[in-house]
PDB file of C-alpha atoms in Angstrom:
ATOM      1  CA  MET A   1     -44.337 -31.846  46.177  1.00 38.00           C
ATOM      2  CA  ALA A   2     -41.784 -29.192  46.409  1.00 43.00           C
ATOM      3  CA  GLY A   3     -39.230 -29.487  49.095  1.00 48.00           C
ATOM      4  CA  VAL A   4     -38.750 -33.302  49.090  1.00 78.00           C
ATOM      5  CA  GLY A   5     -36.454 -33.366  46.262  1.00 92.00           C
ATOM      6  CA  PRO A   6     -32.469 -32.833  46.979  1.00 96.00           C
ATOM      7  CA  LEU A   7     -30.665 -30.045  46.986  1.00 97.00           C
ATOM      8  CA  MET A   8     -29.289 -29.261  43.484  1.00 98.00           C
ATOM      9  CA  LEU A   9     -26.246 -27.070  43.288  1.00 98.00           C
ATOM     10  CA  LEU A  10     -25.001 -25.828  39.805  1.00 98.00           C
ATOM     11  CA  ASP A  11     -21.578 -25.294  39.120  1.00 98.00           C
ATOM     12  CA  THR A  12     -23.133 -22.420  36.567  1.00 98.00           C
ATOM     13  CA  ALA A  13     -19.765 -21.216  34.960  1.00 96.00           C
ATOM     14  CA  SER A  14     -18.954 -24.832  33.933  1.00 95.00           C
ATOM     15  CA  LEU A  15     -22.433 -25.001  32.580  1.00 96.00           C
ATOM     16  CA  TYR A  16     -22.708 -21.912  30.971  1.00 96.00           C
ATOM     17  CA  TYR A  17     -19.184 -22.659  29.231  1.00 95.00           C
ATOM     18  CA  ARG A  18     -20.695 -25.770  27.957  1.00 94.00           C
ATOM     19  CA  ALA A  19     -23.817 -24.174  26.771  1.00 94.00           C
ATOM     20  CA  PHE A  20     -21.404 -21.328  24.982  1.00 95.00           C
ATOM     21  CA  TYR A  21     -19.693 -24.180  22.996  1.00 93.00           C
ATOM     22  CA  GLY A  22     -22.727 -26.319  22.600  1.00 91.00           C
ATOM     23  CA  VAL A  23     -25.229 -23.951  21.395  1.00 92.00           C
ATOM     24  CA  PRO A  24     -24.415 -21.808  18.266  1.00 92.00           C
ATOM     25  CA  GLU A  25     -23.522 -18.382  18.108  1.00 92.00           C
ATOM     26  CA  THR A  26     -25.866 -17.588  15.584  1.00 92.00           C
ATOM     27  CA  LEU A  27     -28.452 -17.278  18.471  1.00 93.00           C
ATOM     28  CA  THR A  28     -28.602 -13.665  18.731  1.00 95.00           C
ATOM     29  CA  ALA A  29     -30.615 -10.697  20.554  1.00 96.00           C
ATOM     30  CA  PRO A  30     -32.252  -8.365  18.182  1.00 95.00           C
ATOM     31  CA  ASP A  31     -29.111  -6.247  17.864  1.00 95.00           C
ATOM     32  CA  GLY A  32     -27.087  -9.382  17.067  1.00 95.00           C
ATOM     33  CA  THR A  33     -25.430 -10.192  20.479  1.00 96.00           C
ATOM     34  CA  PRO A  34     -24.924 -13.674  20.999  1.00 96.00           C
ATOM     35  CA  VAL A  35     -27.110 -14.900  23.719  1.00 97.00           C
ATOM     36  CA  ASN A  36     -26.191 -18.879  23.230  1.00 97.00           C
ATOM     37  CA  ALA A  37     -24.943 -19.363  26.711  1.00 97.00           C
ATOM     38  CA  VAL A  38     -27.684 -17.465  28.419  1.00 98.00           C
ATOM     39  CA  ARG A  39     -30.407 -19.607  26.446  1.00 97.00           C
ATOM     40  CA  GLY A  40     -28.428 -22.655  26.660  1.00 96.00           C
ATOM     41  CA  LEU A  41     -28.017 -22.338  30.423  1.00 97.00           C
ATOM     42  CA  LEU A  42     -31.788 -21.497  30.667  1.00 98.00           C
ATOM     43  CA  ASP A  43     -32.516 -24.754  28.853  1.00 96.00           C
ATOM     44  CA  MET A  44     -29.990 -26.747  30.742  1.00 96.00           C
ATOM     45  CA  ILE A  45     -31.901 -25.371  33.848  1.00 97.00           C
ATOM     46  CA  ALA A  46     -35.015 -26.678  32.515  1.00 97.00           C
ATOM     47  CA  ARG A  47     -33.996 -30.000  31.826  1.00 95.00           C
ATOM     48  CA  LEU A  48     -32.419 -30.327  35.026  1.00 96.00           C
ATOM     49  CA  VAL A  49     -35.344 -29.695  36.946  1.00 96.00           C
ATOM     50  CA  ARG A  50     -37.607 -31.755  34.951  1.00 95.00           C
ATOM     51  CA  ALA A  51     -35.255 -34.939  35.097  1.00 93.00           C
ATOM     52  CA  ARG A  52     -33.902 -34.613  38.381  1.00 94.00           C
ATOM     53  CA  HIS A  53     -36.997 -32.975  40.658  1.00 96.00           C
ATOM     54  CA  PRO A  54     -34.716 -31.344  43.176  1.00 97.00           C
ATOM     55  CA  GLY A  55     -36.446 -29.760  46.407  1.00 96.00           C
ATOM     56  CA  ARG A  56     -34.084 -26.767  46.185  1.00 97.00           C
ATOM     57  CA  LEU A  57     -31.700 -25.390  43.930  1.00 98.00           C
ATOM     58  CA  VAL A  58     -29.077 -22.702  43.946  1.00 98.00           C
ATOM     59  CA  ALA A  59     -26.744 -21.467  41.099  1.00 98.00           C
ATOM     60  CA  CYS A  60     -23.227 -21.263  42.842  1.00 98.00           C
ATOM     61  CA  LEU A  61     -20.555 -18.659  41.343  1.00 97.00           C
ATOM     62  CA  ASP A  62     -17.142 -17.610  41.229  1.00 96.00           C
ATOM     63  CA  ALA A  63     -16.185 -14.804  43.193  1.00 94.00           C
ATOM     64  CA  ASP A  64     -12.659 -15.446  42.481  1.00 95.00           C
ATOM     65  CA  TRP A  65     -11.686 -17.790  39.675  1.00 94.00           C
ATOM     66  CA  ARG A  66      -8.049 -17.833  40.943  1.00 95.00           C
ATOM     67  CA  PRO A  67      -8.184 -17.451  44.518  1.00 96.00           C
ATOM     68  CA  ALA A  68      -4.930 -15.951  45.973  1.00 96.00           C
ATOM     69  CA  PHE A  69      -4.530 -18.756  48.608  1.00 96.00           C
ATOM     70  CA  ARG A  70      -4.202 -21.498  45.878  1.00 96.00           C
ATOM     71  CA  VAL A  71      -2.087 -19.229  43.821  1.00 95.00           C
ATOM     72  CA  ALA A  72       0.382 -18.954  47.145  1.00 96.00           C
ATOM     73  CA  ALA A  73       0.693 -22.382  47.307  1.00 95.00           C
ATOM     74  CA  ILE A  74       1.098 -23.400  43.435  1.00 95.00           C
ATOM     75  CA  PRO A  75       2.077 -20.195  41.396  1.00 95.00           C
ATOM     76  CA  SER A  76       1.083 -22.224  38.279  1.00 94.00           C
ATOM     77  CA  TYR A  77      -2.381 -22.634  39.456  1.00 96.00           C
ATOM     78  CA  LYS A  78      -4.626 -21.578  36.454  1.00 95.00           C
ATOM     79  CA  ALA A  79      -1.831 -19.472  35.547  1.00 94.00           C
ATOM     80  CA  HIS A  80      -2.151 -20.304  31.435  1.00 93.00           C
ATOM     81  CA  ARG A  81      -5.737 -19.030  31.420  1.00 93.00           C
ATOM     82  CA  ALA A  82      -4.785 -15.562  33.401  1.00 94.00           C
ATOM     83  CA  ARG A  83      -4.793 -12.410  31.231  1.00 93.00           C
ATOM     84  CA  ALA A  84      -2.145  -9.308  32.019  1.00 91.00           C
ATOM     85  CA  ASP A  85      -5.008  -7.603  33.989  1.00 91.00           C
ATOM     86  CA  GLY A  86      -5.735 -11.100  36.171  1.00 90.00           C
ATOM     87  CA  THR A  87      -9.012 -12.020  34.974  1.00 91.00           C
ATOM     88  CA  GLU A  88      -9.596 -15.275  33.397  1.00 92.00           C
ATOM     89  CA  GLU A  89      -9.145 -15.852  29.459  1.00 93.00           C
ATOM     90  CA  ALA A  90     -12.472 -16.298  27.533  1.00 94.00           C
ATOM     91  CA  PRO A  91     -13.750 -15.448  24.548  1.00 95.00           C
ATOM     92  CA  PRO A  92     -15.540 -11.777  24.545  1.00 95.00           C
ATOM     93  CA  SER A  93     -18.616 -12.927  23.342  1.00 96.00           C
ATOM     94  CA  LEU A  94     -18.922 -15.398  26.157  1.00 97.00           C
ATOM     95  CA  THR A  95     -17.680 -12.905  28.784  1.00 95.00           C
ATOM     96  CA  ALA A  96     -20.211 -10.475  27.699  1.00 96.00           C
ATOM     97  CA  GLN A  97     -22.956 -12.817  28.346  1.00 98.00           C
ATOM     98  CA  VAL A  98     -22.040 -13.423  32.035  1.00 97.00           C
ATOM     99  CA  PRO A  99     -23.854 -10.423  33.610  1.00 97.00           C
ATOM    100  CA  VAL A 100     -26.902 -11.112  31.650  1.00 98.00           C
ATOM    101  CA  ILE A 101     -26.942 -14.808  32.963  1.00 98.00           C
ATOM    102  CA  GLU A 102     -26.710 -13.339  36.498  1.00 98.00           C
ATOM    103  CA  GLU A 103     -29.459 -10.546  35.874  1.00 98.00           C
ATOM    104  CA  VAL A 104     -31.700 -13.021  34.496  1.00 98.00           C
ATOM    105  CA  LEU A 105     -31.491 -15.338  37.300  1.00 98.00           C
ATOM    106  CA  ALA A 106     -31.715 -12.532  39.563  1.00 98.00           C
ATOM    107  CA  ALA A 107     -35.090 -11.454  38.163  1.00 98.00           C
ATOM    108  CA  MET A 108     -36.342 -15.236  37.865  1.00 98.00           C
ATOM    109  CA  GLY A 109     -35.591 -15.482  41.623  1.00 97.00           C
ATOM    110  CA  VAL A 110     -33.187 -18.524  40.985  1.00 97.00           C
ATOM    111  CA  PRO A 111     -31.029 -18.554  44.413  1.00 96.00           C
ATOM    112  CA  MET A 112     -27.209 -17.459  43.626  1.00 97.00           C
ATOM    113  CA  ALA A 113     -24.346 -18.000  46.033  1.00 98.00           C
ATOM    114  CA  GLY A 114     -20.829 -16.927  45.918  1.00 97.00           C
ATOM    115  CA  ALA A 115     -18.119 -16.097  48.479  1.00 97.00           C
ATOM    116  CA  PRO A 116     -15.219 -13.207  48.105  1.00 97.00           C
ATOM    117  CA  GLY A 117     -12.056 -15.037  47.555  1.00 97.00           C
ATOM    118  CA  TYR A 118     -13.108 -18.547  46.501  1.00 98.00           C
ATOM    119  CA  GLU A 119     -14.439 -20.284  43.342  1.00 98.00           C
ATOM    120  CA  ALA A 120     -17.913 -22.062  43.122  1.00 98.00           C
ATOM    121  CA  ASP A 121     -16.005 -25.472  43.828  1.00 98.00           C
ATOM    122  CA  ASP A 122     -15.651 -23.997  47.192  1.00 98.00           C
ATOM    123  CA  VAL A 123     -19.510 -22.792  47.637  1.00 98.00           C
ATOM    124  CA  ILE A 124     -20.566 -25.979  46.325  1.00 98.00           C
ATOM    125  CA  GLY A 125     -18.355 -27.796  49.216  1.00 98.00           C
ATOM    126  CA  THR A 126     -19.696 -25.679  51.706  1.00 98.00           C
ATOM    127  CA  LEU A 127     -23.152 -25.730  51.018  1.00 98.00           C
ATOM    128  CA  ALA A 128     -23.160 -29.430  50.461  1.00 97.00           C
ATOM    129  CA  THR A 129     -21.610 -30.017  53.924  1.00 96.00           C
ATOM    130  CA  ARG A 130     -24.019 -27.689  55.722  1.00 96.00           C
ATOM    131  CA  ALA A 131     -27.105 -29.604  53.948  1.00 95.00           C
ATOM    132  CA  ALA A 132     -29.108 -32.072  55.998  1.00 91.00           C
ATOM    133  CA  GLY A 133     -30.469 -33.944  53.221  1.00 93.00           C
ATOM    134  CA  PRO A 134     -29.258 -35.596  49.754  1.00 97.00           C
ATOM    135  CA  VAL A 135     -27.473 -33.353  47.397  1.00 98.00           C
ATOM    136  CA  GLU A 136     -26.630 -33.233  43.797  1.00 98.00           C
ATOM    137  CA  ILE A 137     -23.748 -31.351  42.133  1.00 98.00           C
ATOM    138  CA  VAL A 138     -24.225 -30.643  38.312  1.00 98.00           C
ATOM    139  CA  THR A 139     -21.024 -29.971  37.143  1.00 96.00           C
ATOM    140  CA  GLY A 140     -18.643 -31.162  34.113  1.00 93.00           C
ATOM    141  CA  ASP A 141     -15.872 -30.656  36.322  1.00 93.00           C
ATOM    142  CA  ARG A 142     -14.209 -33.763  37.973  1.00 93.00           C
ATOM    143  CA  ASP A 143     -12.699 -31.830  40.681  1.00 94.00           C
ATOM    144  CA  LEU A 144     -15.618 -32.311  42.244  1.00 97.00           C
ATOM    145  CA  PHE A 145     -16.039 -36.015  42.725  1.00 97.00           C
ATOM    146  CA  GLN A 146     -13.850 -35.416  45.816  1.00 96.00           C
ATOM    147  CA  LEU A 147     -17.457 -34.590  47.459  1.00 97.00           C
ATOM    148  CA  VAL A 148     -19.059 -37.626  46.525  1.00 97.00           C
ATOM    149  CA  ASP A 149     -20.663 -39.347  49.817  1.00 96.00           C
ATOM    150  CA  ASP A 150     -23.006 -42.389  49.420  1.00 96.00           C
ATOM    151  CA  ALA A 151     -23.644 -41.981  53.158  1.00 95.00           C
ATOM    152  CA  ARG A 152     -25.193 -38.267  52.852  1.00 92.00           C
ATOM    153  CA  PRO A 153     -25.948 -38.896  49.914  1.00 96.00           C
ATOM    154  CA  ILE A 154     -23.781 -36.519  47.834  1.00 97.00           C
ATOM    155  CA  ARG A 155     -23.557 -37.228  44.224  1.00 97.00           C
ATOM    156  CA  VAL A 156     -22.120 -35.463  41.128  1.00 97.00           C
ATOM    157  CA  ILE A 157     -24.593 -35.249  38.200  1.00 97.00           C
ATOM    158  CA  TYR A 158     -21.699 -35.206  35.506  1.00 95.00           C
ATOM    159  CA  THR A 159     -22.229 -33.679  32.248  1.00 91.00           C
ATOM    160  CA  ALA A 160     -19.686 -34.305  30.183  1.00 79.00           C
ATOM    161  CA  ARG A 161     -21.907 -36.249  27.521  1.00 75.00           C
ATOM    162  CA  GLY A 162     -24.382 -33.618  27.850  1.00 68.00           C
ATOM    163  CA  LEU A 163     -27.594 -33.273  29.242  1.00 68.00           C
ATOM    164  CA  THR A 164     -29.432 -36.351  27.647  1.00 72.00           C
ATOM    165  CA  LYS A 165     -26.473 -38.449  28.566  1.00 80.00           C
ATOM    166  CA  LEU A 166     -26.183 -37.625  32.288  1.00 87.00           C
ATOM    167  CA  ASP A 167     -23.714 -39.535  34.515  1.00 92.00           C
ATOM    168  CA  VAL A 168     -24.713 -39.854  37.872  1.00 94.00           C
ATOM    169  CA  VAL A 169     -21.154 -40.402  40.190  1.00 96.00           C
ATOM    170  CA  ASP A 170     -21.362 -41.874  43.370  1.00 97.00           C
ATOM    171  CA  GLU A 171     -18.576 -43.749  45.217  1.00 96.00           C
ATOM    172  CA  ALA A 172     -18.926 -46.912  43.450  1.00 96.00           C
ATOM    173  CA  ALA A 173     -18.471 -44.842  39.859  1.00 96.00           C
ATOM    174  CA  VAL A 174     -15.379 -43.108  41.210  1.00 96.00           C
ATOM    175  CA  GLU A 175     -13.962 -46.656  41.975  1.00 96.00           C
ATOM    176  CA  GLU A 176     -15.037 -48.068  38.844  1.00 96.00           C
ATOM    177  CA  ARG A 177     -13.503 -44.951  36.787  1.00 95.00           C
ATOM    178  CA  TYR A 178     -10.534 -44.860  38.607  1.00 96.00           C
ATOM    179  CA  GLY A 179      -9.821 -47.776  40.655  1.00 96.00           C
ATOM    180  CA  ILE A 180      -9.277 -45.775  43.902  1.00 96.00           C
ATOM    181  CA  PRO A 181     -11.808 -45.689  46.821  1.00 90.00           C
ATOM    182  CA  GLY A 182     -14.550 -43.346  46.375  1.00 86.00           C
ATOM    183  CA  ARG A 183     -13.780 -40.396  48.693  1.00 87.00           C
ATOM    184  CA  ALA A 184      -9.938 -40.561  47.723  1.00 94.00           C
ATOM    185  CA  TYR A 185     -10.517 -38.378  44.571  1.00 96.00           C
ATOM    186  CA  ALA A 186      -8.733 -35.407  45.428  1.00 96.00           C
ATOM    187  CA  ASP A 187      -5.308 -37.154  46.472  1.00 96.00           C
ATOM    188  CA  PHE A 188      -5.554 -39.169  43.589  1.00 97.00           C
ATOM    189  CA  ALA A 189      -5.689 -35.696  41.437  1.00 96.00           C
ATOM    190  CA  VAL A 190      -2.567 -34.133  43.544  1.00 97.00           C
ATOM    191  CA  LEU A 191      -0.459 -37.253  42.497  1.00 97.00           C
ATOM    192  CA  ARG A 192      -1.552 -37.262  38.612  1.00 95.00           C
ATOM    193  CA  GLY A 193      -2.276 -33.468  38.207  1.00 94.00           C
ATOM    194  CA  ASP A 194      -4.121 -31.662  35.812  1.00 92.00           C
ATOM    195  CA  PRO A 195      -2.801 -29.402  33.256  1.00 91.00           C
ATOM    196  CA  SER A 196      -6.101 -27.496  32.542  1.00 89.00           C
ATOM    197  CA  ASP A 197      -5.583 -26.296  36.192  1.00 93.00           C
ATOM    198  CA  GLY A 198      -2.010 -25.842  35.606  1.00 93.00           C
ATOM    199  CA  LEU A 199      -1.513 -28.380  38.301  1.00 94.00           C
ATOM    200  CA  PRO A 200       1.849 -30.231  37.338  1.00 93.00           C
ATOM    201  CA  GLY A 201       1.460 -33.538  39.372  1.00 95.00           C
ATOM    202  CA  VAL A 202       4.088 -35.836  40.506  1.00 96.00           C
ATOM    203  CA  PRO A 203       6.524 -36.141  36.918  1.00 95.00           C
ATOM    204  CA  GLY A 204       6.520 -39.716  36.022  1.00 94.00           C
ATOM    205  CA  VAL A 205       3.170 -40.776  38.066  1.00 95.00           C
ATOM    206  CA  GLY A 206       0.394 -41.326  35.671  1.00 93.00           C
ATOM    207  CA  ASP A 207      -2.998 -42.533  36.587  1.00 94.00           C
ATOM    208  CA  LYS A 208      -2.064 -46.031  37.299  1.00 94.00           C
ATOM    209  CA  THR A 209       0.843 -45.325  39.531  1.00 95.00           C
ATOM    210  CA  ALA A 210      -1.095 -42.720  41.188  1.00 96.00           C
ATOM    211  CA  ALA A 211      -3.929 -45.274  41.667  1.00 96.00           C
ATOM    212  CA  ALA A 212      -1.764 -47.915  43.082  1.00 95.00           C
ATOM    213  CA  LEU A 213      -0.449 -45.393  45.488  1.00 96.00           C
ATOM    214  CA  ILE A 214      -3.964 -44.299  46.760  1.00 96.00           C
ATOM    215  CA  ARG A 215      -4.987 -48.060  47.289  1.00 95.00           C
ATOM    216  CA  SER A 216      -1.465 -48.708  49.457  1.00 94.00           C
ATOM    217  CA  PHE A 217      -1.470 -45.802  51.319  1.00 95.00           C
ATOM    218  CA  GLY A 218      -5.018 -44.099  51.179  1.00 95.00           C
ATOM    219  CA  THR A 219      -3.805 -40.623  51.643  1.00 95.00           C
ATOM    220  CA  ILE A 220      -1.114 -37.871  50.393  1.00 96.00           C
ATOM    221  CA  ALA A 221      -0.207 -37.271  54.384  1.00 95.00           C
ATOM    222  CA  ALA A 222       0.177 -41.347  54.585  1.00 95.00           C
ATOM    223  CA  ILE A 223       2.501 -41.348  51.337  1.00 95.00           C
ATOM    224  CA  THR A 224       4.657 -38.523  52.954  1.00 94.00           C
ATOM    225  CA  THR A 225       4.857 -40.090  56.056  1.00 95.00           C
ATOM    226  CA  ALA A 226       6.037 -43.173  54.561  1.00 95.00           C
ATOM    227  CA  LEU A 227       8.482 -41.700  52.564  1.00 93.00           C
ATOM    228  CA  ASP A 228       9.984 -39.757  55.741  1.00 90.00           C
ATOM    229  CA  MET A 229       9.843 -42.802  57.850  1.00 90.00           C
ATOM    230  CA  GLY A 230      11.769 -44.997  54.867  1.00 85.00           C
ATOM    231  CA  HIS A 231       8.632 -47.309  54.823  1.00 85.00           C
ATOM    232  CA  GLY A 232       8.033 -49.359  51.734  1.00 84.00           C
ATOM    233  CA  GLY A 233       4.822 -50.518  49.651  1.00 86.00           C
ATOM    234  CA  PHE A 234       5.779 -48.110  46.800  1.00 92.00           C
ATOM    235  CA  PRO A 235       4.940 -48.831  43.324  1.00 89.00           C
ATOM    236  CA  LYS A 236       8.419 -49.924  41.484  1.00 85.00           C
ATOM    237  CA  SER A 237      10.420 -46.492  40.576  1.00 89.00           C
ATOM    238  CA  SER A 238       7.947 -44.232  42.411  1.00 93.00           C
ATOM    239  CA  ARG A 239       9.988 -43.474  45.678  1.00 94.00           C
ATOM    240  CA  PRO A 240      12.503 -41.382  43.889  1.00 95.00           C
ATOM    241  CA  LYS A 241       9.858 -39.475  41.983  1.00 95.00           C
ATOM    242  CA  LEU A 242       7.489 -39.037  45.229  1.00 96.00           C
ATOM    243  CA  ALA A 243      10.545 -37.921  47.341  1.00 95.00           C
ATOM    244  CA  ALA A 244      11.572 -34.959  44.462  1.00 96.00           C
ATOM    245  CA  ALA A 245       8.161 -33.943  44.704  1.00 95.00           C
ATOM    246  CA  ARG A 246       7.787 -34.018  48.680  1.00 93.00           C
ATOM    247  CA  ASP A 247       7.067 -30.192  48.625  1.00 93.00           C
ATOM    248  CA  TYR A 248       4.609 -30.207  46.031  1.00 95.00           C
ATOM    249  CA  LEU A 249       2.853 -32.842  47.554  1.00 94.00           C
ATOM    250  CA  THR A 250       2.342 -30.748  51.096  1.00 91.00           C
ATOM    251  CA  ALA A 251       1.358 -27.418  48.913  1.00 95.00           C
ATOM    252  CA  ALA A 252      -0.625 -29.014  46.530  1.00 95.00           C
ATOM    253  CA  LEU A 253      -3.339 -30.669  48.727  1.00 93.00           C
ATOM    254  CA  PRO A 254      -5.180 -27.464  50.141  1.00 92.00           C
ATOM    255  CA  VAL A 255      -5.091 -26.422  46.137  1.00 95.00           C
ATOM    256  CA  VAL A 256      -7.205 -29.430  45.195  1.00 96.00           C
ATOM    257  CA  ARG A 257      -9.143 -29.659  48.147  1.00 96.00           C
ATOM    258  CA  VAL A 258     -12.387 -28.003  47.887  1.00 97.00           C
ATOM    259  CA  ALA A 259     -13.099 -25.837  50.654  1.00 97.00           C
ATOM    260  CA  THR A 260     -15.947 -26.807  52.969  1.00 97.00           C
ATOM    261  CA  ASP A 261     -15.936 -23.930  55.233  1.00 97.00           C
ATOM    262  CA  ALA A 262     -15.887 -20.873  52.857  1.00 97.00           C
ATOM    263  CA  PRO A 263     -18.006 -17.842  54.026  1.00 97.00           C
ATOM    264  CA  VAL A 264     -21.082 -18.422  51.636  1.00 97.00           C
ATOM    265  CA  PRO A 265     -24.151 -16.825  53.119  1.00 94.00           C
ATOM    266  CA  ALA A 266     -27.255 -19.029  53.954  1.00 90.00           C
ATOM    267  CA  ALA A 267     -28.877 -19.877  50.815  1.00 84.00           C
ATOM    268  CA  ASP A 268     -32.738 -21.028  50.812  1.00 85.00           C
ATOM    269  CA  GLY A 269     -32.699 -22.488  47.651  1.00 91.00           C
ATOM    270  CA  ARG A 270     -36.368 -22.951  47.380  1.00 93.00           C
ATOM    271  CA  LEU A 271     -37.350 -22.646  43.987  1.00 95.00           C
ATOM    272  CA  PRO A 272     -39.373 -19.896  42.557  1.00 95.00           C
ATOM    273  CA  ALA A 273     -43.032 -20.659  41.522  1.00 94.00           C
ATOM    274  CA  VAL A 274     -43.396 -17.313  40.053  1.00 96.00           C
ATOM    275  CA  PRO A 275     -40.303 -14.690  39.181  1.00 96.00           C
ATOM    276  CA  ALA A 276     -38.831 -12.345  41.685  1.00 96.00           C
ATOM    277  CA  ASN A 277     -39.024  -9.642  39.370  1.00 98.00           C
ATOM    278  CA  PRO A 278     -41.559 -10.156  36.472  1.00 98.00           C
ATOM    279  CA  ALA A 279     -41.194  -6.471  35.239  1.00 98.00           C
ATOM    280  CA  ARG A 280     -37.381  -6.901  34.914  1.00 98.00           C
ATOM    281  CA  LEU A 281     -37.920 -10.232  33.301  1.00 98.00           C
ATOM    282  CA  ASP A 282     -39.917  -8.889  30.849  1.00 98.00           C
ATOM    283  CA  GLU A 283     -37.359  -6.390  30.171  1.00 98.00           C
ATOM    284  CA  LEU A 284     -34.476  -8.658  29.965  1.00 98.00           C
ATOM    285  CA  ASP A 285     -36.735 -10.918  27.731  1.00 98.00           C
ATOM    286  CA  ALA A 286     -37.312  -8.036  25.061  1.00 97.00           C
ATOM    287  CA  ARG A 287     -33.606  -7.001  25.393  1.00 97.00           C
ATOM    288  CA  TRP A 288     -32.163 -10.275  24.834  1.00 98.00           C
ATOM    289  CA  ASP A 289     -34.685 -12.321  23.399  1.00 97.00           C
ATOM    290  CA  LEU A 290     -34.796 -14.808  25.748  1.00 97.00           C
ATOM    291  CA  GLY A 291     -37.958 -16.397  23.981  1.00 93.00           C
ATOM    292  CA  SER A 292     -38.937 -20.244  24.558  1.00 96.00           C
ATOM    293  CA  SER A 293     -35.601 -20.771  26.726  1.00 97.00           C
ATOM    294  CA  LEU A 294     -37.008 -18.363  29.433  1.00 98.00           C
ATOM    295  CA  ARG A 295     -40.696 -19.742  29.175  1.00 97.00           C
ATOM    296  CA  ARG A 296     -39.247 -23.297  29.624  1.00 97.00           C
ATOM    297  CA  ALA A 297     -36.978 -22.507  32.737  1.00 98.00           C
ATOM    298  CA  CYS A 298     -39.902 -20.591  34.286  1.00 97.00           C
ATOM    299  CA  ALA A 299     -42.440 -23.449  33.806  1.00 97.00           C
ATOM    300  CA  ALA A 300     -40.126 -25.967  34.957  1.00 97.00           C
ATOM    301  CA  LEU A 301     -39.172 -24.048  38.249  1.00 97.00           C
ATOM    302  CA  ALA A 302     -43.152 -23.193  38.782  1.00 95.00           C
ATOM    303  CA  GLY A 303     -44.063 -26.688  38.180  1.00 89.00           C
ATOM    304  CA  SER A 304     -41.680 -28.176  40.464  1.00 70.00           C
TER     305      SER A 304
END
């Protein structure tokens, strides 16, 4: 029955990037334009809806892939992925498909959500925080592990191994992977850094030391307090490294933490039993030859 399953929040860019690299570019529209990301995402939505049975679903979008407040705090944030004009470096054949994806989702009636000045992660964090019931976050991005909360429950459906081998990440899974309490992932990520996002981390502090620090102190705030007060309890040789990175620790936490109060418009999330704009959807199908991928996605949404 519709409405009884969890709220499913799609990290849409994460999914269409995975589709783009996982589906051959030989999948094209009649004019030869690649549509592998479009069709791959539609197939993902169909499989997810059938496998997980969400009661509501929202495709969350980046309104700003590199928000100013994060760059101001850590200038290296995603800098290696920025073009001279400030747009994100991406294959042109993928960039061209993003507006098509948004048009197709709109015509299908799939609810979408974004917020000016914020990333999709922040939209997801905000909608998950607002939700009254269970939430499933579908992503290939480990940063969203910080939202996992068994009490709500909020879980991450992690796509790193593909949609045929989805990892359901709860607090126990975070603890098993990293040796830290389930909800401490953001503080852990600050310490170890993330080169893919241009987040340097504390030089000389890797996964094991970062995990030991989190187990000892719990949070970045507690670590910096211990540094300032001259307390002990630091793993061997880590205190001078942390002291040298004191300013970074203060600046990085708001960069890594997902916003939970972004100005996201209310999103109903109801799965469309019928397309919102059938005529436009037919036009898009004819233009891009979305074929069986579109039919499977529409059927899955209607059947849920």
